[in-house]
Short mmCIF file of N, CA and C in Angstrom, two decimals:
data_model
loop_
_atom_site.label_atom_id
_atom_site.label_comp_id
_atom_site.label_asym_id
_atom_site.label_seq_id
_atom_site.Cartn_x
_atom_site.Cartn_y
_atom_site.Cartn_z
N MET R 1 22.86 -38.29 153.47
CA MET R 1 22.33 -38.77 154.73
C MET R 1 22.94 -37.94 155.84
N ASP R 2 22.11 -37.37 156.71
CA ASP R 2 22.62 -36.53 157.79
C ASP R 2 23.16 -37.40 158.93
N LEU R 3 23.79 -36.73 159.91
CA LEU R 3 24.44 -37.46 161.00
C LEU R 3 23.45 -38.28 161.82
N ALA R 4 22.25 -37.74 162.04
CA ALA R 4 21.25 -38.46 162.83
C ALA R 4 20.82 -39.74 162.12
N ALA R 5 20.65 -39.66 160.80
CA ALA R 5 20.25 -40.84 160.04
C ALA R 5 21.36 -41.89 160.04
N LYS R 6 22.61 -41.45 159.93
CA LYS R 6 23.73 -42.39 159.99
C LYS R 6 23.78 -43.07 161.35
N TRP R 7 23.54 -42.28 162.39
CA TRP R 7 23.57 -42.83 163.74
C TRP R 7 22.47 -43.87 163.90
N ALA R 8 21.25 -43.53 163.45
CA ALA R 8 20.12 -44.44 163.59
C ALA R 8 20.33 -45.71 162.76
N ALA R 9 20.92 -45.56 161.60
CA ALA R 9 21.14 -46.71 160.73
C ALA R 9 22.35 -47.53 161.18
N GLY R 10 23.20 -46.94 162.01
CA GLY R 10 24.37 -47.66 162.51
C GLY R 10 25.47 -47.76 161.47
N THR R 11 25.44 -46.89 160.44
CA THR R 11 26.50 -46.92 159.43
C THR R 11 27.73 -46.23 159.99
N GLY R 12 28.78 -46.25 159.23
CA GLY R 12 30.04 -45.68 159.70
C GLY R 12 30.81 -46.75 160.43
N ARG R 13 31.60 -46.35 161.42
CA ARG R 13 32.39 -47.31 162.17
C ARG R 13 31.56 -48.05 163.20
N GLY R 14 30.38 -47.53 163.45
CA GLY R 14 29.48 -48.24 164.34
C GLY R 14 29.55 -47.75 165.76
N GLY R 15 28.37 -47.51 166.34
CA GLY R 15 28.24 -47.22 167.75
C GLY R 15 29.00 -46.02 168.23
N ALA R 16 29.52 -46.13 169.45
CA ALA R 16 30.19 -45.03 170.13
C ALA R 16 31.48 -44.63 169.42
N GLU R 17 32.14 -45.58 168.77
CA GLU R 17 33.39 -45.25 168.07
C GLU R 17 33.14 -44.25 166.96
N TRP R 18 32.00 -44.42 166.24
CA TRP R 18 31.68 -43.50 165.15
C TRP R 18 31.41 -42.11 165.69
N VAL R 19 30.66 -42.00 166.79
CA VAL R 19 30.36 -40.71 167.39
C VAL R 19 31.63 -40.04 167.88
N GLU R 20 32.52 -40.82 168.50
CA GLU R 20 33.78 -40.28 168.99
C GLU R 20 34.64 -39.76 167.84
N GLY R 21 34.71 -40.54 166.76
CA GLY R 21 35.48 -40.11 165.59
C GLY R 21 34.89 -38.87 164.96
N ASP R 22 33.55 -38.79 164.93
CA ASP R 22 32.89 -37.63 164.39
C ASP R 22 33.22 -36.39 165.22
N PHE R 23 33.25 -36.53 166.52
CA PHE R 23 33.58 -35.39 167.40
C PHE R 23 35.03 -34.96 167.19
N HIS R 24 35.93 -35.93 167.07
CA HIS R 24 37.34 -35.59 166.82
C HIS R 24 37.49 -34.83 165.50
N GLY R 25 36.74 -35.23 164.49
CA GLY R 25 36.77 -34.51 163.21
C GLY R 25 36.25 -33.08 163.36
N PHE R 26 35.19 -32.92 164.13
CA PHE R 26 34.65 -31.59 164.38
C PHE R 26 35.68 -30.72 165.09
N VAL R 27 36.33 -31.27 166.12
CA VAL R 27 37.34 -30.51 166.88
C VAL R 27 38.49 -30.11 165.96
N ALA R 28 38.94 -31.04 165.13
CA ALA R 28 40.05 -30.73 164.22
C ALA R 28 39.67 -29.63 163.24
N ALA R 29 38.43 -29.64 162.78
CA ALA R 29 38.00 -28.68 161.77
C ALA R 29 37.66 -27.31 162.36
N ARG R 30 37.12 -27.25 163.56
CA ARG R 30 36.56 -26.00 164.08
C ARG R 30 37.27 -25.40 165.28
N SER R 31 38.25 -26.08 165.87
CA SER R 31 38.86 -25.55 167.09
C SER R 31 39.61 -24.24 166.86
N ALA R 32 40.23 -24.06 165.71
CA ALA R 32 40.95 -22.81 165.45
C ALA R 32 39.98 -21.63 165.38
N ALA R 33 38.86 -21.82 164.71
CA ALA R 33 37.86 -20.74 164.62
C ALA R 33 37.25 -20.46 165.99
N LEU R 34 37.00 -21.50 166.76
CA LEU R 34 36.48 -21.30 168.11
C LEU R 34 37.49 -20.53 168.96
N PHE R 35 38.77 -20.85 168.81
CA PHE R 35 39.79 -20.16 169.59
C PHE R 35 39.86 -18.68 169.22
N ARG R 36 39.79 -18.36 167.92
CA ARG R 36 39.83 -16.95 167.51
C ARG R 36 38.66 -16.19 168.12
N GLY R 37 37.48 -16.77 168.08
CA GLY R 37 36.32 -16.12 168.67
C GLY R 37 36.46 -15.98 170.18
N ALA R 38 36.97 -17.00 170.83
CA ALA R 38 37.16 -16.96 172.28
C ALA R 38 38.21 -15.93 172.67
N LEU R 39 39.25 -15.79 171.86
CA LEU R 39 40.30 -14.82 172.15
C LEU R 39 39.74 -13.40 172.13
N VAL R 40 38.90 -13.11 171.18
CA VAL R 40 38.32 -11.78 171.11
C VAL R 40 37.29 -11.58 172.22
N LEU R 41 36.55 -12.61 172.54
CA LEU R 41 35.56 -12.49 173.62
C LEU R 41 36.21 -12.28 174.99
N THR R 42 37.33 -12.97 175.23
CA THR R 42 37.95 -12.91 176.55
C THR R 42 39.07 -11.88 176.64
N GLY R 43 39.80 -11.67 175.55
CA GLY R 43 40.91 -10.72 175.57
C GLY R 43 42.21 -11.29 176.09
N SER R 44 42.21 -12.56 176.44
CA SER R 44 43.40 -13.18 177.01
C SER R 44 43.58 -14.56 176.38
N ARG R 45 44.81 -14.87 176.02
CA ARG R 45 45.11 -16.17 175.42
C ARG R 45 44.78 -17.32 176.36
N ASP R 46 45.18 -17.17 177.61
CA ASP R 46 44.93 -18.23 178.59
C ASP R 46 43.44 -18.43 178.83
N ALA R 47 42.72 -17.32 178.98
CA ALA R 47 41.27 -17.42 179.20
C ALA R 47 40.58 -17.99 177.96
N ALA R 48 41.08 -17.64 176.76
CA ALA R 48 40.50 -18.17 175.52
C ALA R 48 40.72 -19.67 175.42
N GLU R 49 41.91 -20.13 175.77
CA GLU R 49 42.19 -21.57 175.75
C GLU R 49 41.28 -22.31 176.73
N ASP R 50 41.11 -21.72 177.92
CA ASP R 50 40.23 -22.33 178.91
C ASP R 50 38.78 -22.36 178.42
N LEU R 51 38.35 -21.26 177.79
CA LEU R 51 36.99 -21.19 177.29
C LEU R 51 36.74 -22.22 176.19
N VAL R 52 37.67 -22.36 175.27
CA VAL R 52 37.52 -23.36 174.20
C VAL R 52 37.53 -24.76 174.79
N GLN R 53 38.41 -25.01 175.74
CA GLN R 53 38.47 -26.33 176.36
C GLN R 53 37.16 -26.66 177.07
N GLU R 54 36.63 -25.72 177.82
CA GLU R 54 35.37 -25.96 178.53
C GLU R 54 34.21 -26.12 177.54
N THR R 55 34.24 -25.35 176.46
CA THR R 55 33.21 -25.46 175.43
C THR R 55 33.24 -26.85 174.80
N LEU R 56 34.42 -27.30 174.41
CA LEU R 56 34.53 -28.61 173.77
C LEU R 56 34.23 -29.74 174.76
N GLU R 57 34.54 -29.53 176.03
CA GLU R 57 34.21 -30.53 177.03
C GLU R 57 32.69 -30.69 177.15
N ARG R 58 31.99 -29.58 177.20
CA ARG R 58 30.52 -29.66 177.27
C ARG R 58 29.94 -30.21 175.99
N ALA R 59 30.52 -29.84 174.87
CA ALA R 59 30.03 -30.36 173.59
C ALA R 59 30.26 -31.87 173.49
N CYS R 60 31.38 -32.34 174.00
CA CYS R 60 31.68 -33.77 173.96
C CYS R 60 30.66 -34.57 174.77
N ARG R 61 30.30 -34.03 175.93
CA ARG R 61 29.33 -34.72 176.78
C ARG R 61 27.97 -34.86 176.10
N LYS R 62 27.63 -33.91 175.23
CA LYS R 62 26.32 -33.93 174.57
C LYS R 62 26.44 -34.14 173.06
N TRP R 63 27.54 -34.73 172.61
CA TRP R 63 27.81 -34.79 171.18
C TRP R 63 26.73 -35.56 170.40
N ARG R 64 26.18 -36.60 170.97
CA ARG R 64 25.13 -37.33 170.25
C ARG R 64 23.96 -36.41 169.93
N THR R 65 23.56 -35.60 170.89
CA THR R 65 22.46 -34.66 170.67
C THR R 65 22.88 -33.56 169.70
N ILE R 66 24.07 -33.02 169.89
CA ILE R 66 24.55 -31.93 169.05
C ILE R 66 24.73 -32.39 167.60
N SER R 67 25.30 -33.56 167.41
CA SER R 67 25.55 -34.03 166.04
C SER R 67 24.26 -34.33 165.30
N ALA R 68 23.17 -34.54 166.02
CA ALA R 68 21.87 -34.77 165.37
C ALA R 68 21.22 -33.47 164.92
N LYS R 69 21.71 -32.33 165.39
CA LYS R 69 21.15 -31.03 165.02
C LYS R 69 21.52 -30.68 163.59
N ASP R 70 20.77 -29.72 163.03
CA ASP R 70 21.05 -29.26 161.67
C ASP R 70 22.36 -28.50 161.59
N ALA R 71 22.71 -27.76 162.65
CA ALA R 71 23.91 -26.93 162.64
C ALA R 71 24.70 -27.14 163.93
N PRO R 72 25.49 -28.20 164.00
CA PRO R 72 26.26 -28.43 165.23
C PRO R 72 27.25 -27.30 165.53
N ASP R 73 27.76 -26.66 164.48
CA ASP R 73 28.70 -25.56 164.68
C ASP R 73 28.03 -24.41 165.43
N ALA R 74 26.82 -24.07 165.05
CA ALA R 74 26.09 -22.99 165.73
C ALA R 74 25.78 -23.38 167.18
N TYR R 75 25.47 -24.63 167.40
CA TYR R 75 25.15 -25.10 168.75
C TYR R 75 26.39 -24.98 169.65
N VAL R 76 27.54 -25.39 169.15
CA VAL R 76 28.78 -25.31 169.93
C VAL R 76 29.17 -23.85 170.14
N ARG R 77 28.98 -23.02 169.12
CA ARG R 77 29.28 -21.59 169.25
C ARG R 77 28.40 -20.97 170.33
N ARG R 78 27.14 -21.40 170.40
CA ARG R 78 26.23 -20.90 171.43
C ARG R 78 26.69 -21.33 172.83
N ILE R 79 27.20 -22.53 172.95
CA ILE R 79 27.76 -22.98 174.23
C ILE R 79 28.90 -22.06 174.64
N MET R 80 29.77 -21.73 173.67
CA MET R 80 30.91 -20.88 173.97
C MET R 80 30.46 -19.49 174.39
N VAL R 81 29.50 -18.92 173.70
CA VAL R 81 29.01 -17.59 174.05
C VAL R 81 28.38 -17.60 175.44
N ASN R 82 27.60 -18.62 175.75
CA ASN R 82 26.99 -18.71 177.08
C ASN R 82 28.06 -18.83 178.17
N LEU R 83 29.08 -19.63 177.93
CA LEU R 83 30.15 -19.76 178.91
C LEU R 83 30.91 -18.44 179.07
N ALA R 84 31.14 -17.74 177.97
CA ALA R 84 31.82 -16.44 178.05
C ALA R 84 30.97 -15.44 178.83
N ASN R 85 29.67 -15.46 178.61
CA ASN R 85 28.77 -14.57 179.37
C ASN R 85 28.82 -14.90 180.85
N ASP R 86 28.82 -16.18 181.18
CA ASP R 86 28.89 -16.59 182.58
C ASP R 86 30.20 -16.13 183.23
N ARG R 87 31.30 -16.30 182.51
CA ARG R 87 32.60 -15.87 183.04
C ARG R 87 32.63 -14.36 183.23
N TRP R 88 32.07 -13.66 182.26
CA TRP R 88 32.09 -12.20 182.33
C TRP R 88 31.29 -11.73 183.54
N ARG R 89 30.17 -12.35 183.79
CA ARG R 89 29.35 -11.97 184.95
C ARG R 89 30.11 -12.23 186.26
N ARG R 90 30.83 -13.33 186.31
CA ARG R 90 31.56 -13.68 187.54
C ARG R 90 32.78 -12.82 187.76
N PHE R 91 33.49 -12.53 186.70
CA PHE R 91 34.78 -11.85 186.83
C PHE R 91 34.79 -10.48 186.15
N ARG R 92 33.81 -9.66 186.44
CA ARG R 92 33.79 -8.31 185.83
C ARG R 92 35.03 -7.56 186.23
N ARG R 93 35.59 -6.94 185.24
CA ARG R 93 36.80 -6.16 185.51
C ARG R 93 36.40 -4.73 185.87
N THR R 94 37.03 -4.20 186.88
CA THR R 94 36.75 -2.82 187.27
C THR R 94 37.80 -1.86 186.72
N ALA R 95 38.97 -2.37 186.40
CA ALA R 95 40.03 -1.51 185.86
C ALA R 95 39.79 -1.26 184.38
N GLN R 96 39.89 -0.02 183.98
CA GLN R 96 39.75 0.36 182.58
C GLN R 96 41.14 0.55 181.99
N HIS R 97 41.33 0.06 180.79
CA HIS R 97 42.61 0.20 180.11
C HIS R 97 42.54 1.39 179.16
N PRO R 98 43.47 2.34 179.28
CA PRO R 98 43.45 3.46 178.33
C PRO R 98 43.82 2.95 176.94
N VAL R 99 43.15 3.49 175.94
CA VAL R 99 43.39 3.08 174.56
C VAL R 99 43.95 4.27 173.81
N ASP R 100 45.13 4.08 173.21
CA ASP R 100 45.75 5.13 172.41
C ASP R 100 45.21 5.04 170.99
N ALA R 101 45.13 6.17 170.33
CA ALA R 101 44.58 6.19 168.98
C ALA R 101 45.65 6.39 167.93
N ASP R 102 46.90 6.00 168.21
CA ASP R 102 47.97 6.14 167.24
C ASP R 102 47.85 5.06 166.17
N PRO R 103 47.57 5.45 164.93
CA PRO R 103 47.51 4.43 163.90
C PRO R 103 48.91 3.97 163.52
N ALA R 104 49.01 2.73 163.08
CA ALA R 104 50.30 2.19 162.67
C ALA R 104 50.68 2.72 161.31
N ALA R 105 51.98 2.94 161.13
CA ALA R 105 52.47 3.37 159.82
C ALA R 105 52.41 2.19 158.87
N PRO R 106 52.19 2.44 157.58
CA PRO R 106 52.16 1.33 156.62
C PRO R 106 53.47 0.55 156.65
N GLY R 107 53.38 -0.76 156.72
CA GLY R 107 54.56 -1.60 156.75
C GLY R 107 55.15 -1.78 158.15
N ASP R 108 54.58 -1.14 159.15
CA ASP R 108 55.06 -1.25 160.52
C ASP R 108 54.35 -2.42 161.19
N GLU R 109 54.99 -3.58 161.18
CA GLU R 109 54.38 -4.79 161.73
C GLU R 109 54.13 -4.67 163.23
N TYR R 110 55.05 -4.04 163.95
CA TYR R 110 54.87 -3.88 165.40
C TYR R 110 53.71 -2.93 165.68
N GLY R 111 53.56 -1.93 164.86
CA GLY R 111 52.43 -1.01 165.02
C GLY R 111 51.11 -1.69 164.76
N ARG R 112 51.09 -2.61 163.79
CA ARG R 112 49.86 -3.36 163.51
C ARG R 112 49.50 -4.25 164.70
N ILE R 113 50.51 -4.84 165.33
CA ILE R 113 50.25 -5.67 166.51
C ILE R 113 49.71 -4.81 167.64
N ASP R 114 50.29 -3.61 167.81
CA ASP R 114 49.78 -2.70 168.83
C ASP R 114 48.35 -2.30 168.54
N SER R 115 48.04 -2.05 167.28
CA SER R 115 46.66 -1.68 166.90
C SER R 115 45.71 -2.83 167.18
N ARG R 116 46.14 -4.04 166.89
CA ARG R 116 45.31 -5.21 167.16
C ARG R 116 45.07 -5.36 168.66
N ASP R 117 46.12 -5.13 169.45
CA ASP R 117 45.98 -5.20 170.90
C ASP R 117 45.03 -4.11 171.40
N GLN R 118 45.13 -2.93 170.83
CA GLN R 118 44.23 -1.84 171.22
C GLN R 118 42.78 -2.18 170.85
N LEU R 119 42.60 -2.82 169.72
CA LEU R 119 41.24 -3.21 169.31
C LEU R 119 40.66 -4.23 170.28
N VAL R 120 41.45 -5.21 170.68
CA VAL R 120 40.97 -6.22 171.63
C VAL R 120 40.64 -5.56 172.96
N ARG R 121 41.47 -4.62 173.39
CA ARG R 121 41.18 -3.89 174.65
C ARG R 121 39.90 -3.07 174.52
N ALA R 122 39.72 -2.44 173.37
CA ALA R 122 38.50 -1.66 173.16
C ALA R 122 37.28 -2.57 173.14
N LEU R 123 37.41 -3.74 172.55
CA LEU R 123 36.30 -4.70 172.56
C LEU R 123 35.98 -5.14 173.98
N GLN R 124 36.99 -5.26 174.82
CA GLN R 124 36.78 -5.67 176.20
C GLN R 124 35.98 -4.63 176.98
N GLN R 125 35.99 -3.39 176.54
CA GLN R 125 35.25 -2.34 177.23
C GLN R 125 33.79 -2.31 176.83
N LEU R 126 33.42 -3.02 175.77
CA LEU R 126 32.02 -3.08 175.35
C LEU R 126 31.24 -4.00 176.28
N PRO R 127 29.95 -3.73 176.46
CA PRO R 127 29.11 -4.69 177.21
C PRO R 127 29.12 -6.04 176.52
N MET R 128 28.90 -7.10 177.27
CA MET R 128 29.07 -8.46 176.76
C MET R 128 28.22 -8.75 175.53
N ARG R 129 26.94 -8.40 175.54
CA ARG R 129 26.09 -8.71 174.38
C ARG R 129 26.57 -7.96 173.15
N MET R 130 26.93 -6.70 173.32
CA MET R 130 27.41 -5.90 172.20
C MET R 130 28.71 -6.50 171.65
N ARG R 131 29.61 -6.88 172.53
CA ARG R 131 30.88 -7.49 172.13
C ARG R 131 30.62 -8.81 171.39
N THR R 132 29.69 -9.59 171.91
CA THR R 132 29.37 -10.87 171.29
C THR R 132 28.84 -10.68 169.87
N VAL R 133 27.97 -9.71 169.69
CA VAL R 133 27.41 -9.45 168.36
C VAL R 133 28.51 -9.01 167.40
N VAL R 134 29.40 -8.12 167.85
CA VAL R 134 30.49 -7.65 166.99
C VAL R 134 31.42 -8.81 166.62
N VAL R 135 31.74 -9.64 167.60
CA VAL R 135 32.63 -10.78 167.34
C VAL R 135 31.98 -11.77 166.37
N LEU R 136 30.72 -12.09 166.57
CA LEU R 136 30.06 -13.05 165.68
C LEU R 136 29.94 -12.49 164.26
N ARG R 137 29.74 -11.18 164.12
CA ARG R 137 29.63 -10.60 162.78
C ARG R 137 30.98 -10.53 162.08
N TYR R 138 31.97 -9.93 162.73
CA TYR R 138 33.22 -9.64 162.05
C TYR R 138 34.30 -10.70 162.19
N PHE R 139 34.21 -11.57 163.17
CA PHE R 139 35.22 -12.60 163.32
C PHE R 139 34.71 -13.97 162.86
N HIS R 140 33.38 -14.15 162.87
CA HIS R 140 32.81 -15.41 162.41
C HIS R 140 32.00 -15.23 161.13
N ASP R 141 31.88 -14.01 160.63
CA ASP R 141 31.18 -13.69 159.37
C ASP R 141 29.75 -14.24 159.35
N LEU R 142 29.01 -14.06 160.42
CA LEU R 142 27.63 -14.51 160.47
C LEU R 142 26.69 -13.37 160.07
N SER R 143 25.55 -13.71 159.50
CA SER R 143 24.55 -12.71 159.13
C SER R 143 23.73 -12.32 160.35
N ASP R 144 22.90 -11.28 160.18
CA ASP R 144 22.02 -10.84 161.28
C ASP R 144 21.12 -11.98 161.74
N ALA R 145 20.56 -12.70 160.78
CA ALA R 145 19.63 -13.78 161.11
C ALA R 145 20.35 -14.91 161.87
N GLU R 146 21.56 -15.24 161.44
CA GLU R 146 22.32 -16.29 162.12
C GLU R 146 22.69 -15.89 163.55
N ILE R 147 23.10 -14.63 163.72
CA ILE R 147 23.45 -14.14 165.05
C ILE R 147 22.20 -14.13 165.93
N ALA R 148 21.09 -13.66 165.37
CA ALA R 148 19.84 -13.61 166.12
C ALA R 148 19.42 -15.01 166.56
N ALA R 149 19.57 -15.99 165.68
CA ALA R 149 19.21 -17.36 166.03
C ALA R 149 20.16 -17.91 167.10
N ASP R 150 21.45 -17.63 166.98
CA ASP R 150 22.43 -18.11 167.97
C ASP R 150 22.17 -17.52 169.35
N LEU R 151 21.87 -16.23 169.41
CA LEU R 151 21.71 -15.55 170.69
C LEU R 151 20.26 -15.49 171.17
N LYS R 152 19.36 -16.00 170.34
CA LYS R 152 17.92 -15.99 170.66
C LYS R 152 17.42 -14.57 170.93
N ILE R 153 17.78 -13.67 170.01
CA ILE R 153 17.29 -12.29 170.05
C ILE R 153 16.79 -11.95 168.65
N SER R 154 16.14 -10.82 168.50
CA SER R 154 15.61 -10.45 167.19
C SER R 154 16.71 -9.88 166.30
N PRO R 155 16.54 -9.98 164.96
CA PRO R 155 17.54 -9.40 164.05
C PRO R 155 17.68 -7.88 164.23
N SER R 156 16.60 -7.20 164.60
CA SER R 156 16.71 -5.75 164.81
C SER R 156 17.58 -5.44 166.04
N THR R 157 17.51 -6.29 167.06
CA THR R 157 18.38 -6.12 168.22
C THR R 157 19.83 -6.34 167.83
N VAL R 158 20.07 -7.32 166.96
CA VAL R 158 21.43 -7.57 166.46
C VAL R 158 21.95 -6.32 165.75
N ARG R 159 21.14 -5.76 164.86
CA ARG R 159 21.58 -4.59 164.11
C ARG R 159 21.84 -3.39 165.03
N SER R 160 20.97 -3.17 166.02
CA SER R 160 21.18 -2.03 166.90
C SER R 160 22.42 -2.23 167.78
N GLN R 161 22.61 -3.45 168.30
CA GLN R 161 23.79 -3.73 169.12
C GLN R 161 25.07 -3.58 168.28
N LEU R 162 25.01 -4.04 167.04
CA LEU R 162 26.16 -3.93 166.15
C LEU R 162 26.47 -2.46 165.85
N ALA R 163 25.45 -1.68 165.55
CA ALA R 163 25.66 -0.25 165.24
C ALA R 163 26.22 0.48 166.46
N ARG R 164 25.68 0.21 167.62
CA ARG R 164 26.18 0.87 168.83
C ARG R 164 27.61 0.43 169.15
N GLY R 165 27.89 -0.85 168.97
CA GLY R 165 29.24 -1.35 169.23
C GLY R 165 30.27 -0.74 168.30
N ILE R 166 29.94 -0.69 167.02
CA ILE R 166 30.87 -0.09 166.04
C ILE R 166 31.05 1.39 166.33
N ASP R 167 29.97 2.07 166.71
CA ASP R 167 30.05 3.49 167.04
C ASP R 167 30.98 3.71 168.24
N ARG R 168 30.86 2.87 169.26
CA ARG R 168 31.75 3.00 170.42
C ARG R 168 33.20 2.73 170.05
N LEU R 169 33.42 1.73 169.19
CA LEU R 169 34.79 1.44 168.76
C LEU R 169 35.36 2.60 167.94
N ARG R 170 34.53 3.21 167.11
CA ARG R 170 34.99 4.35 166.31
C ARG R 170 35.35 5.55 167.18
N THR R 171 34.64 5.74 168.28
CA THR R 171 35.00 6.86 169.16
C THR R 171 36.34 6.62 169.84
N GLN R 172 36.72 5.37 170.01
CA GLN R 172 38.01 5.07 170.62
C GLN R 172 39.15 5.07 169.61
N PHE R 173 38.81 4.96 168.33
CA PHE R 173 39.80 4.99 167.25
C PHE R 173 39.39 6.03 166.22
N PRO R 174 39.38 7.31 166.56
CA PRO R 174 38.89 8.32 165.62
C PRO R 174 39.73 8.41 164.35
N ALA R 175 41.02 8.16 164.44
CA ALA R 175 41.88 8.25 163.25
C ALA R 175 41.56 7.14 162.25
N LEU R 176 41.10 5.99 162.74
CA LEU R 176 40.79 4.88 161.85
C LEU R 176 39.40 5.00 161.25
N SER R 177 38.51 5.77 161.84
CA SER R 177 37.14 5.86 161.34
C SER R 177 36.98 6.97 160.30
N VAL R 178 37.94 7.88 160.21
CA VAL R 178 37.88 8.95 159.21
C VAL R 178 38.53 8.43 157.94
N PRO R 179 37.86 8.54 156.78
CA PRO R 179 38.47 8.04 155.54
C PRO R 179 39.72 8.85 155.19
N SER R 180 40.71 8.15 154.66
CA SER R 180 41.95 8.82 154.26
C SER R 180 41.70 9.62 152.98
N SER R 181 42.63 10.53 152.66
CA SER R 181 42.49 11.33 151.44
C SER R 181 42.51 10.46 150.20
N GLN R 182 43.25 9.34 150.25
CA GLN R 182 43.31 8.42 149.12
C GLN R 182 41.94 7.77 148.90
N GLN R 183 41.26 7.37 149.99
CA GLN R 183 39.95 6.76 149.87
C GLN R 183 38.94 7.76 149.32
N LEU R 184 39.07 9.05 149.72
CA LEU R 184 38.15 10.07 149.24
C LEU R 184 38.33 10.32 147.75
N THR R 185 39.58 10.35 147.24
CA THR R 185 39.80 10.61 145.82
C THR R 185 39.46 9.38 144.98
N GLU R 186 39.59 8.17 145.52
CA GLU R 186 39.25 6.97 144.76
C GLU R 186 37.76 6.90 144.51
N GLY R 187 36.96 7.41 145.43
CA GLY R 187 35.50 7.34 145.28
C GLY R 187 34.98 8.32 144.24
N THR R 188 35.75 9.36 143.87
CA THR R 188 35.27 10.36 142.92
C THR R 188 35.68 10.09 141.49
N ARG R 189 36.47 9.09 141.24
CA ARG R 189 36.96 8.81 139.88
C ARG R 189 35.90 8.25 139.02
#
């Protein structure tokens, strides 16, 4: 029985308490994933926390409608993407951050953190739609069709935005986009 049928039948804890409990369960299960996506979209921990909070606030106000949908997770993710787009439009950054292409040495934890920071900065330089497509694909593991449905664009637009975004990221990290000699010899065995 889906959530809408449970609501109509009045099963569960009953009334508003059941809807509230259902929302709390959703927040407990999905807030970490929403935060990871928001962090990559915004590039700042504080802005990501604010974005997730505003997303969950809007979702809470419409939870009865959202919980009746087939995919409440996609609906909430769409709220977050729309809010991120709105913020980006309002607060466009004019300062560009230089990105170094020094790859981290194996086992160098600080270097990996620096590389991760460089990746987030490089993502921040992408246009919002391109960044959103890259984040939904690689951080939320969504397919072309799922991303297209979330963003209300065609799957071919998703693929082109993804290809262009990855190409731009590779130009900023040329050392990471060239296969290592070990990868080349493993493919010939």
